[in-house]
Protein backbone atom coordinates (compact mmCIF):
# COMPACT_ATOMS: atom_id res chain seq x y z
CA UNK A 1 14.82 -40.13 -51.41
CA UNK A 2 16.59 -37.08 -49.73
CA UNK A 3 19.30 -39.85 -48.20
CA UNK A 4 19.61 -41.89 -51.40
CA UNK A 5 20.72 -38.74 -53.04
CA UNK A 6 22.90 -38.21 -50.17
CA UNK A 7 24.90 -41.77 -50.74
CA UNK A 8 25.34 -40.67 -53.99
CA UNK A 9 26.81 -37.40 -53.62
CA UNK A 10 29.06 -39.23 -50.89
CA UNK A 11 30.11 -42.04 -53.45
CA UNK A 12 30.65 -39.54 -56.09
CA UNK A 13 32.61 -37.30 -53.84
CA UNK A 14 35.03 -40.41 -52.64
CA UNK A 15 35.42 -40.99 -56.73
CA UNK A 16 36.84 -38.08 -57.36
CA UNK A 17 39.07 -37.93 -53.97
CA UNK A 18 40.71 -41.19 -54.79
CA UNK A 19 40.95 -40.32 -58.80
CA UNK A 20 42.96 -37.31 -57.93
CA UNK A 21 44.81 -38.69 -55.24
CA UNK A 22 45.83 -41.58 -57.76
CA UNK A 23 47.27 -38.62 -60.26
CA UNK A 24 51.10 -39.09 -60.83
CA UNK A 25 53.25 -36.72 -59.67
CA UNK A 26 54.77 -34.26 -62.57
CA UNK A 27 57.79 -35.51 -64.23
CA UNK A 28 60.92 -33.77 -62.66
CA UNK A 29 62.98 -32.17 -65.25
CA UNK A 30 67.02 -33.33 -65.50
CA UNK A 31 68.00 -30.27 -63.64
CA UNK A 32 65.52 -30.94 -60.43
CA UNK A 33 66.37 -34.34 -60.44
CA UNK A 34 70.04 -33.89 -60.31
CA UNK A 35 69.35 -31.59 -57.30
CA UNK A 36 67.15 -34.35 -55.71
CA UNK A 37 69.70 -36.95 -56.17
CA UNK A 38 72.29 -35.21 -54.69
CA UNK A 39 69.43 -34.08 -51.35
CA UNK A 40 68.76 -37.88 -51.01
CA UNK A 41 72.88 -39.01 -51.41
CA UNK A 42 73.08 -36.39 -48.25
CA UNK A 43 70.05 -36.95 -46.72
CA UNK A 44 70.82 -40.71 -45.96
CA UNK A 45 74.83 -40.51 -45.89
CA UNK A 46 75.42 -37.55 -44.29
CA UNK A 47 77.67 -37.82 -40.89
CA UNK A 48 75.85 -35.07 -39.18
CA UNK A 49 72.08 -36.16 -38.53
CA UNK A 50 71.18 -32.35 -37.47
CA UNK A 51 72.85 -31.09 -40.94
CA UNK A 52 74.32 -28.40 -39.80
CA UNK A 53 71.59 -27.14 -37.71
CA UNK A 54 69.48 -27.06 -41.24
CA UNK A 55 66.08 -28.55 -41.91
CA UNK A 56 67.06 -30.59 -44.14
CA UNK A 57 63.40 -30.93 -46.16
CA UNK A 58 63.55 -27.37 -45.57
CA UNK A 59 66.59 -26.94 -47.67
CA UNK A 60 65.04 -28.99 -50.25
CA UNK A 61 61.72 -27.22 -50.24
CA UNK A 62 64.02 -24.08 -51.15
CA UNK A 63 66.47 -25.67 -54.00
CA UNK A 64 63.39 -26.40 -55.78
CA UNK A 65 61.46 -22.88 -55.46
CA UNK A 66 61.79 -21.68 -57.99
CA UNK A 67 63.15 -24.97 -60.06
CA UNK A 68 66.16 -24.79 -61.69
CA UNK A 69 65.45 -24.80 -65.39
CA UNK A 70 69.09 -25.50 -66.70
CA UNK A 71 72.04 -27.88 -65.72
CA UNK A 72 74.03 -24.66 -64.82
CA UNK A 73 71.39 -23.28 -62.46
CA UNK A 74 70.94 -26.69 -60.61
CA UNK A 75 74.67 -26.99 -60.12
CA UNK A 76 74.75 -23.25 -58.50
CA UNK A 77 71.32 -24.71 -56.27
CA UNK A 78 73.42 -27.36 -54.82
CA UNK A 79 76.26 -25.94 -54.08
CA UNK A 80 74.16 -23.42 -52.48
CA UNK A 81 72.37 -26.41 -50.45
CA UNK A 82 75.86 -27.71 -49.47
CA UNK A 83 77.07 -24.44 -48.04
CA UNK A 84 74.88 -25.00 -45.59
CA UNK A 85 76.71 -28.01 -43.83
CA UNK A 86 79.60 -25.29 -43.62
CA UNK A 87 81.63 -28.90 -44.45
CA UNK A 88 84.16 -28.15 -47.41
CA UNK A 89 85.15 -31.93 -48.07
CA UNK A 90 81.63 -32.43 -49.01
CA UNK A 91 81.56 -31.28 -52.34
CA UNK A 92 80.76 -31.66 -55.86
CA UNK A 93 83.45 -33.14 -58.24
CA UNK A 94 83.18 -32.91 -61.99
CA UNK A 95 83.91 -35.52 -63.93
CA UNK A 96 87.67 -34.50 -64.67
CA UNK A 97 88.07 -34.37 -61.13
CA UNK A 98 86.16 -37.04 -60.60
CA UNK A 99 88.59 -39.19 -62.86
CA UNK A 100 91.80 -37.18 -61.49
CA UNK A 101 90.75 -38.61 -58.37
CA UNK A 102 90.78 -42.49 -58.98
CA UNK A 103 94.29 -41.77 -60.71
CA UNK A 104 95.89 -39.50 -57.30
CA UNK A 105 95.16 -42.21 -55.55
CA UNK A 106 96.62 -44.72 -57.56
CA UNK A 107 99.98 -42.89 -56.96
CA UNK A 108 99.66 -40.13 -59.99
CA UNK A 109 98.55 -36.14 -60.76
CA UNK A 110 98.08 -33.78 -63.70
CA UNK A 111 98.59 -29.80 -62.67
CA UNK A 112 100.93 -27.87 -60.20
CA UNK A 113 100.62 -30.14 -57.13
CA UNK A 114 98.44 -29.21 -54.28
CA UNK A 115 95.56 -30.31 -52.31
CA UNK A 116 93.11 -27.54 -51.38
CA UNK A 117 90.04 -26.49 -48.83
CA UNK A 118 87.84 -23.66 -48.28
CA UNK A 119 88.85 -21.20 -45.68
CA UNK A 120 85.51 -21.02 -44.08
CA UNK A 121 86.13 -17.72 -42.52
CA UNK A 122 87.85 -16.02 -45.26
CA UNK A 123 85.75 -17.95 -48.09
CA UNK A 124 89.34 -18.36 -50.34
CA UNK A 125 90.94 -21.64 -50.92
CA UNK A 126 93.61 -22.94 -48.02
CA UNK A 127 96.36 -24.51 -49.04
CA UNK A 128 96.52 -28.35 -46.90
CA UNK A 129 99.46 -29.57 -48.08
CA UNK A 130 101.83 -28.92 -51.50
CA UNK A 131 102.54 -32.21 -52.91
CA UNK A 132 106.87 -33.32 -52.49
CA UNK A 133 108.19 -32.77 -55.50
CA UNK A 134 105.55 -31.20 -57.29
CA UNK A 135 105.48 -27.68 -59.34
CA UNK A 136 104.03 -26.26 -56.31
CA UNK A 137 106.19 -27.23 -53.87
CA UNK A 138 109.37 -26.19 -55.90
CA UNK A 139 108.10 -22.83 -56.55
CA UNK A 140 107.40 -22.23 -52.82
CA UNK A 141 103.94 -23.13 -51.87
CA UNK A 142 103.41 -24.06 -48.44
CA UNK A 143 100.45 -25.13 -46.18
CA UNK A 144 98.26 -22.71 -44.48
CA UNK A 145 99.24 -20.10 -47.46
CA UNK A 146 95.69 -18.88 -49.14
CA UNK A 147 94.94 -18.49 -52.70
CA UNK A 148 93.83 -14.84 -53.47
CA UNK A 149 93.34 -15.35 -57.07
CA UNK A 150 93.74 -17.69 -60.06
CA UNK A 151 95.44 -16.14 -62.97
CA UNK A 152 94.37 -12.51 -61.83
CA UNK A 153 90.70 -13.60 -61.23
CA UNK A 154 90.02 -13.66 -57.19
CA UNK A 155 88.81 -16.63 -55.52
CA UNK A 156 86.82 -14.82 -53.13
CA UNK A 157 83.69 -16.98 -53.00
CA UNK A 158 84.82 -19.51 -55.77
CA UNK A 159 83.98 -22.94 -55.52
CA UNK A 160 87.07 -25.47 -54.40
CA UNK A 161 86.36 -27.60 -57.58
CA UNK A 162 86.50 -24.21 -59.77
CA UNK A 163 89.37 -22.78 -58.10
CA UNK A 164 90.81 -27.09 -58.68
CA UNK A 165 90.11 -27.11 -62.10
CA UNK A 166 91.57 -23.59 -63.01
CA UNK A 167 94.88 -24.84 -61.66
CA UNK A 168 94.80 -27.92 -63.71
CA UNK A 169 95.76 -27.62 -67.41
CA UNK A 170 97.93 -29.00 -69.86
CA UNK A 171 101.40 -29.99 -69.12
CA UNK A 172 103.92 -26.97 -69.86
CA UNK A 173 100.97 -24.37 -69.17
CA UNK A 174 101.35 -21.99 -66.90
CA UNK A 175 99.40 -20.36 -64.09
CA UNK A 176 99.72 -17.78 -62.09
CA UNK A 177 98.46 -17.96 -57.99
CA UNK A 178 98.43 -14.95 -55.41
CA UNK A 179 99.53 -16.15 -52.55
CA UNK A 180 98.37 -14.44 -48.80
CA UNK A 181 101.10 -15.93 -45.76
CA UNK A 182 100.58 -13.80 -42.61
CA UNK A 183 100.98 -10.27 -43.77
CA UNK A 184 102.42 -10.71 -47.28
CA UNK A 185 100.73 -11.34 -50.25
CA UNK A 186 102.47 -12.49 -53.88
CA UNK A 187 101.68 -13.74 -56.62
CA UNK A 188 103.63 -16.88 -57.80
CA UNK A 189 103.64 -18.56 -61.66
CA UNK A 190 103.79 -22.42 -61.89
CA UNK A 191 104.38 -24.11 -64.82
CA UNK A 192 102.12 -27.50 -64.70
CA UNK A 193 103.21 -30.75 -64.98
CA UNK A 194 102.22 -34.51 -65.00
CA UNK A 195 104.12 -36.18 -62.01
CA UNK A 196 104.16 -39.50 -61.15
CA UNK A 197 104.17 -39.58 -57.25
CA UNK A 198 106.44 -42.10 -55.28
CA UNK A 199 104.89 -42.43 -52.26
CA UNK A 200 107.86 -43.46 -50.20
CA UNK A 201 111.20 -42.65 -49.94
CA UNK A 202 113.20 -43.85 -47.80
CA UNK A 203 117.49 -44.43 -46.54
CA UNK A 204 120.01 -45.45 -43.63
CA UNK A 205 121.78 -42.11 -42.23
CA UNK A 206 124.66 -41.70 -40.02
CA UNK A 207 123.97 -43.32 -36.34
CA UNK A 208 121.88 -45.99 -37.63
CA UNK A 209 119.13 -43.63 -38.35
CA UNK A 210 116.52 -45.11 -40.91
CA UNK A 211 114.27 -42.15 -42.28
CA UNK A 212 111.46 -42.79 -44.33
CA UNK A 213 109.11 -40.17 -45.81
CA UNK A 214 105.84 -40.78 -46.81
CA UNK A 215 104.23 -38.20 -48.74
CA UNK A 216 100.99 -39.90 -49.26
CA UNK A 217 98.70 -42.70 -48.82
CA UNK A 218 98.15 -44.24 -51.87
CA UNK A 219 97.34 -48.32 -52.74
CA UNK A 220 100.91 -49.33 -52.92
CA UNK A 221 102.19 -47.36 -50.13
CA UNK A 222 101.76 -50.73 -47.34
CA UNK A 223 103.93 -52.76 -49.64
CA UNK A 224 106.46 -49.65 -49.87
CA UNK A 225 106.59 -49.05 -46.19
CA UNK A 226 106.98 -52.72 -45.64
CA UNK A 227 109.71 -52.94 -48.19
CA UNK A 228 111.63 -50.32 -46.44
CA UNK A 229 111.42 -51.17 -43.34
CA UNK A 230 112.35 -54.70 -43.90
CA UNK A 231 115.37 -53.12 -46.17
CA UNK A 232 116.68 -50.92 -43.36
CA UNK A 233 116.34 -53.48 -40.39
CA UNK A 234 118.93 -56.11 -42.80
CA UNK A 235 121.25 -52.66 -43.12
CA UNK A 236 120.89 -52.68 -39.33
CA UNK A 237 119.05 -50.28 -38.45
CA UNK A 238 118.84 -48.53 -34.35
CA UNK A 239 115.80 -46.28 -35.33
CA UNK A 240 113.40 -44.67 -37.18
CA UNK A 241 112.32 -41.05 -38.51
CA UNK A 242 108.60 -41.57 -40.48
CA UNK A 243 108.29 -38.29 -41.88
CA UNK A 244 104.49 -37.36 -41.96
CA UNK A 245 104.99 -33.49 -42.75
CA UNK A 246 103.05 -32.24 -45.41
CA UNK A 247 101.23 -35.69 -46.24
CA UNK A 248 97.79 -34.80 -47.13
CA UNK A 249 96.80 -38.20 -46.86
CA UNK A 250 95.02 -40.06 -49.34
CA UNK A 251 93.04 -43.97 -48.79
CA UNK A 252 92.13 -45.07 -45.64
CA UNK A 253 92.90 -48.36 -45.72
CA UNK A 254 96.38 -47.82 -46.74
CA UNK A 255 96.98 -45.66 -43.04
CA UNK A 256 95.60 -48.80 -41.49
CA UNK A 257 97.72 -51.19 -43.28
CA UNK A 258 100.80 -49.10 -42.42
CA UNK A 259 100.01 -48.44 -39.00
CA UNK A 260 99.45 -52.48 -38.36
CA UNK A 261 102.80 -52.96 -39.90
CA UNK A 262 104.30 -50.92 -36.45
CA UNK A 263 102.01 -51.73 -34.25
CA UNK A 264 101.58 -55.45 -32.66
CA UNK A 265 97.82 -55.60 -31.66
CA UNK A 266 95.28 -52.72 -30.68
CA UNK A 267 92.93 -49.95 -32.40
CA UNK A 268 94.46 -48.12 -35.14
CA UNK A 269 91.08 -45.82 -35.42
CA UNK A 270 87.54 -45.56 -34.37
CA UNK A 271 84.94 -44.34 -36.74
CA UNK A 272 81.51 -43.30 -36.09
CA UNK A 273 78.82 -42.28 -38.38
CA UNK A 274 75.42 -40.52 -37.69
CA UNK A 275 74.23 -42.58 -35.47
CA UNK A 276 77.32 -42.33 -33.47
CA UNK A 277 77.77 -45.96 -33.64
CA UNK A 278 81.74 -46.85 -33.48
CA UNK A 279 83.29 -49.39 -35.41
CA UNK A 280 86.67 -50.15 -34.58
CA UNK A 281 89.61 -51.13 -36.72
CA UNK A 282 92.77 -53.20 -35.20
CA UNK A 283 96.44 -54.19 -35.42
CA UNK A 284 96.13 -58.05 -35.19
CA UNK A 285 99.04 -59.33 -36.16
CA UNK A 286 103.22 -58.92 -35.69
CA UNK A 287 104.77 -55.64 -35.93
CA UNK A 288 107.72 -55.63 -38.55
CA UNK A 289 109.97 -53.80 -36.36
CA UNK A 290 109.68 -52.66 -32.59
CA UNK A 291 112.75 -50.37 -32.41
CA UNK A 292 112.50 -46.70 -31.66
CA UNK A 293 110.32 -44.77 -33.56
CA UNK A 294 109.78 -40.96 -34.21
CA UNK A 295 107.27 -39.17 -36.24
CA UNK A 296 107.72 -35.95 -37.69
CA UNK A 297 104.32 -34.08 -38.32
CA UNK A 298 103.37 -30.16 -38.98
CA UNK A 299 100.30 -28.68 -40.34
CA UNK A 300 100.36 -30.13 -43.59
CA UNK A 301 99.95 -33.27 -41.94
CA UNK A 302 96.20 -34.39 -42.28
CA UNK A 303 93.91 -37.03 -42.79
CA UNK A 304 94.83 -40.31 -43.26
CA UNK A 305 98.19 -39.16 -42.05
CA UNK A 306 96.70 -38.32 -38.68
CA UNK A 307 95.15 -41.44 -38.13
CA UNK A 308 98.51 -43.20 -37.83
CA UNK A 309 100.19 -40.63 -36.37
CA UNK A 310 97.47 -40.61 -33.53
CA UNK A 311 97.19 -44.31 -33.60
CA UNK A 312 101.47 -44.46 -33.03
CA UNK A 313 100.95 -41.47 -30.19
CA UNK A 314 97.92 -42.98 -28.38
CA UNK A 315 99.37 -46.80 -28.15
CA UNK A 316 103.24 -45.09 -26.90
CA UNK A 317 104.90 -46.47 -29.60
CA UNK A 318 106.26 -43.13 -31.15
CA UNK A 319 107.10 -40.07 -30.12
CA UNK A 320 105.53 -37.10 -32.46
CA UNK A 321 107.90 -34.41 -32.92
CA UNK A 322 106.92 -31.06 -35.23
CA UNK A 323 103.69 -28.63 -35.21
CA UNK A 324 100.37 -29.68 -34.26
CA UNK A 325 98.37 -31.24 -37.41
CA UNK A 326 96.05 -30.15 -39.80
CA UNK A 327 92.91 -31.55 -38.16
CA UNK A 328 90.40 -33.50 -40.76
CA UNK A 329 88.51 -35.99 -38.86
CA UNK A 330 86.35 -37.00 -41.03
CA UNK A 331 86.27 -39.37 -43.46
CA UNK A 332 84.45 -39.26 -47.17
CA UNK A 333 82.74 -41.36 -49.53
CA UNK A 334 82.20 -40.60 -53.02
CA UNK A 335 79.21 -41.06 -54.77
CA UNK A 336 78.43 -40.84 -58.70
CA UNK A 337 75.87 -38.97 -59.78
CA UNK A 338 74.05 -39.57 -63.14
CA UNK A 339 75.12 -36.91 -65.07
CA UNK A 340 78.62 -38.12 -64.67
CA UNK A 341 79.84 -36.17 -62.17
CA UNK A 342 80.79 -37.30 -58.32
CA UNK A 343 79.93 -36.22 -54.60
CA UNK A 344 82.42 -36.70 -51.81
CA UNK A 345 80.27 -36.98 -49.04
CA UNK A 346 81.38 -36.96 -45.14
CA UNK A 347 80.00 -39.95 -44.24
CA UNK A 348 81.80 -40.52 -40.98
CA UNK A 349 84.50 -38.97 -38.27
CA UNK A 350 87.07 -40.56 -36.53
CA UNK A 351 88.55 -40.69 -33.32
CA UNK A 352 92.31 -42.10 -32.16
CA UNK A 353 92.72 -45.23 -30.05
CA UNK A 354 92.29 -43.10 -26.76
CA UNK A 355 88.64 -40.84 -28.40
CA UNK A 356 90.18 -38.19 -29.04
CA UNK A 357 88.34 -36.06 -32.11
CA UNK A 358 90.87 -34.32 -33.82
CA UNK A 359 88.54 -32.57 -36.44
CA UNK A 360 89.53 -28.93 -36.55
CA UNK A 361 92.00 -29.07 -33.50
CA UNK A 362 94.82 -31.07 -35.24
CA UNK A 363 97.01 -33.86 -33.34
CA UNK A 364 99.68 -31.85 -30.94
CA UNK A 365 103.04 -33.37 -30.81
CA UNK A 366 104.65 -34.96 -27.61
CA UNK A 367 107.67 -32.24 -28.54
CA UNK A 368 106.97 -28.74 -30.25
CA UNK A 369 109.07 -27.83 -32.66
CA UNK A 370 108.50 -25.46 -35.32
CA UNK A 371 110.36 -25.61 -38.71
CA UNK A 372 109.91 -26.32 -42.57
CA UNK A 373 109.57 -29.17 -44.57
CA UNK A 374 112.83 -30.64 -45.75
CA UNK A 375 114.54 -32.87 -43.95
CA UNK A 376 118.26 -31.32 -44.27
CA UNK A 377 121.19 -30.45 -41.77
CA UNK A 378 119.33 -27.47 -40.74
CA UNK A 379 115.63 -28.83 -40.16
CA UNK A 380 115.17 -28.59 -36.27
CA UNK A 381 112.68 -31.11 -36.43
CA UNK A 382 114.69 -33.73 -37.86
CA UNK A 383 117.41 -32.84 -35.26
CA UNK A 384 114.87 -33.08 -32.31
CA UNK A 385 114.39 -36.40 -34.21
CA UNK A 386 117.48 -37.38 -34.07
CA UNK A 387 118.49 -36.51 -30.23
CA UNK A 388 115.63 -37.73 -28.92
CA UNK A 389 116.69 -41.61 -30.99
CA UNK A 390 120.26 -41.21 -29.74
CA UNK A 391 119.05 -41.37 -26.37
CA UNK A 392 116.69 -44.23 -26.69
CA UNK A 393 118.84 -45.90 -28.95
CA UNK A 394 119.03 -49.93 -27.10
CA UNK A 395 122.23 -50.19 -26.55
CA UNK A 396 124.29 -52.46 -28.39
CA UNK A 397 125.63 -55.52 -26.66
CA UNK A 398 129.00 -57.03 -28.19
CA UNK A 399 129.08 -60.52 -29.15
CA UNK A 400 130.44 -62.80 -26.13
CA UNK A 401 129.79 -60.16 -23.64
């Protein structure tokens, strides 16, 4: 009797295991489960398996103790998780930022003109690049100059998509930005504006020169380059001057069109993701020109600007003239999120044709020479350009001799 009561107590005990192990889990609320969809986005895309040197579940365990209750608290919780992959091009972007961004890269922008990052060490936004022709770059702006404040509110600490979107506003508005460049700080009003970007400029200068600047990579800019170049070589063209400087980049694919369009065969890039498995991308095809070629770079040069100016360096077939680069080897995806926003995610680095990883050490030119921006009579760079052409100009060869 003793062990029939026994089996009983056993069986009853099992019940009530397996009942409560069949319980659902509580409902998340729509805060938590924004900050769990963005954990998971990072936890399976992220380019950097060890996160940072983070436990990742670790970092979860913490986001959700105590929950955020409101939409506002769970954004602060993941930007706090984010900080700690101490990677500012993985980031948050709300949905006007979001939107700006499938419209940049279709060749337009809304606001004063510049493409921003987070100084890690001084925790203020760091200017990349200011777009050509935008308000920015006509009131001064320049890369490597920090943003202080916003319209007399410091940045110190500020979030790159707050800093963004108090710089973006209604065309005719104006803000004002305090500027830090070495020793001197200023502050600087723009007045914002919607400008339509042309990728590409380009035209024949004296000695047969063909200079072509390309101030970003956007999905027309292949069909630009290749228009230009195919323009120039019926004008005659000896040589060229691709003017990279201050090109934050933009798509991906439209560096690795361009680049196959001067090289003949070979890798443009390598990229690697987490598992630091490569995939390689190559120049199959004909080059649309094979005469000299020099490429002016500084360090507003970055991204998918690097990746063709590494891919020119590495395989010989230009010289790079300027400042060493910005250095952003690594390469983003961007998720959306359910509540409408997105989330650029590093996903991947790259390296040039020759492995070399360029993330946070730049590209260094063959020939060092430091200088601004514009390409005029008094830009060394474009007069290294120029001298080094002249003497690797082929010579000409007159008809019947």
């Amino acid at each position: 009797m003793r062990c029939r009561w026994g089996r009983w107590v056993l069986v009853l005990l099992l019940f009530i295991l397996s009942f409560t192990w069949a319980q659902p889990a509580l409902a998340l609320t729509e805060p938590e489960r924004l900050v769990v969809e963005v954990w998971h986005i990072v936890n399976r895309a992220y380019v950097d398996p060890t996160f940072n040197g983070h436990n990742w579940q670790k970092v979860r365990q913490a986001a959700l103790h105590p929950p955020p209750e409101t939409m506002e608290q769970a954004q602060a919780v993941i930007q706090e998780m984010l900080s700690r992959l101490d990677d500012p091009f993985t980031r948050v972007l709300p949905q006007s930022q979001y939107r700006n961004l499938q419209t940049t890269t279709a060749g337009e922008l809304t606001g004063v003109g510049l493409q921003i990052v987070l100084d890690t060490e001084r925790r203020v936004p760091l200017v990349v690049a200011p777009i050509a022709g935008s308000p920015a770059a006509q009131a001064g702006v320049q890369s490597q100059d920090r943003i202080l404040a916003i319209d007399g509110e410091s940045t110190l600490g500020m979030g790159m998509d707050t800093a963004a979107s108090r710089m973006r506003g209604l065309p005719g508005t104006q803000v004002v930005l305090t500027l830090e460049r070495g020793e001197r700080r200023w502050p600087v009003t723009i007045t914002r504006q919607r400008v339509t970007l042309p990728s590409l400029t380009w035209d024949l200068r004296p000695g047969g020169v063909g200079y072509i600047q390309l101030s970003q990579f956007s999905a027309g800019s292949a069909a630009e380059m290749a228009k230009a170049i195919q323009a120039l070589e019926a004008q005659g063209v000896r040589g060229y001057v691709l003017d990279l400087r201050n090109n934050p980049g933009g798509l991906f694919q439209a560096g690795l069109e361009i680049a196959q369009e001067w090289l003949d065969q070979g890798t443009v890039v390598y990229t690697v993701n987490r598992d630091g498995l490569e995939t390689d991308f190559t120049a199959g095809g004909k080059a649309l020109t094979d005469k000299p070629l020099v490429v002016l770079v500084n360090h507003g040069t970055a991204s998918a600007s690097e990746i063709l100016a590494g891919a020119l360096q590495d395989h010989r077939r230009a010289t790079l003239v300027g400042e060493t680069t910005f250095g952003k080897g690594l390469i983003q995806s961007v998720f959306k999120l359910s509540n409408g926003d997105g989330l650029a995610v590093s996903v991947a680095r790259y390296e040039t044709p020759l492995h070399h990883d360029i993330h946070r050490r730049g590209i260094v030119p063959d020939q060092m020479v430091s200088s601004q921006s514009e390409a005029t009579a008094n830009d060394p760079q474009y007069e290294a350009a120029v001298a080094w052409l002249a003497k690797n100009f082929v010579p000409t060869v007159a008809a019947g001799g």
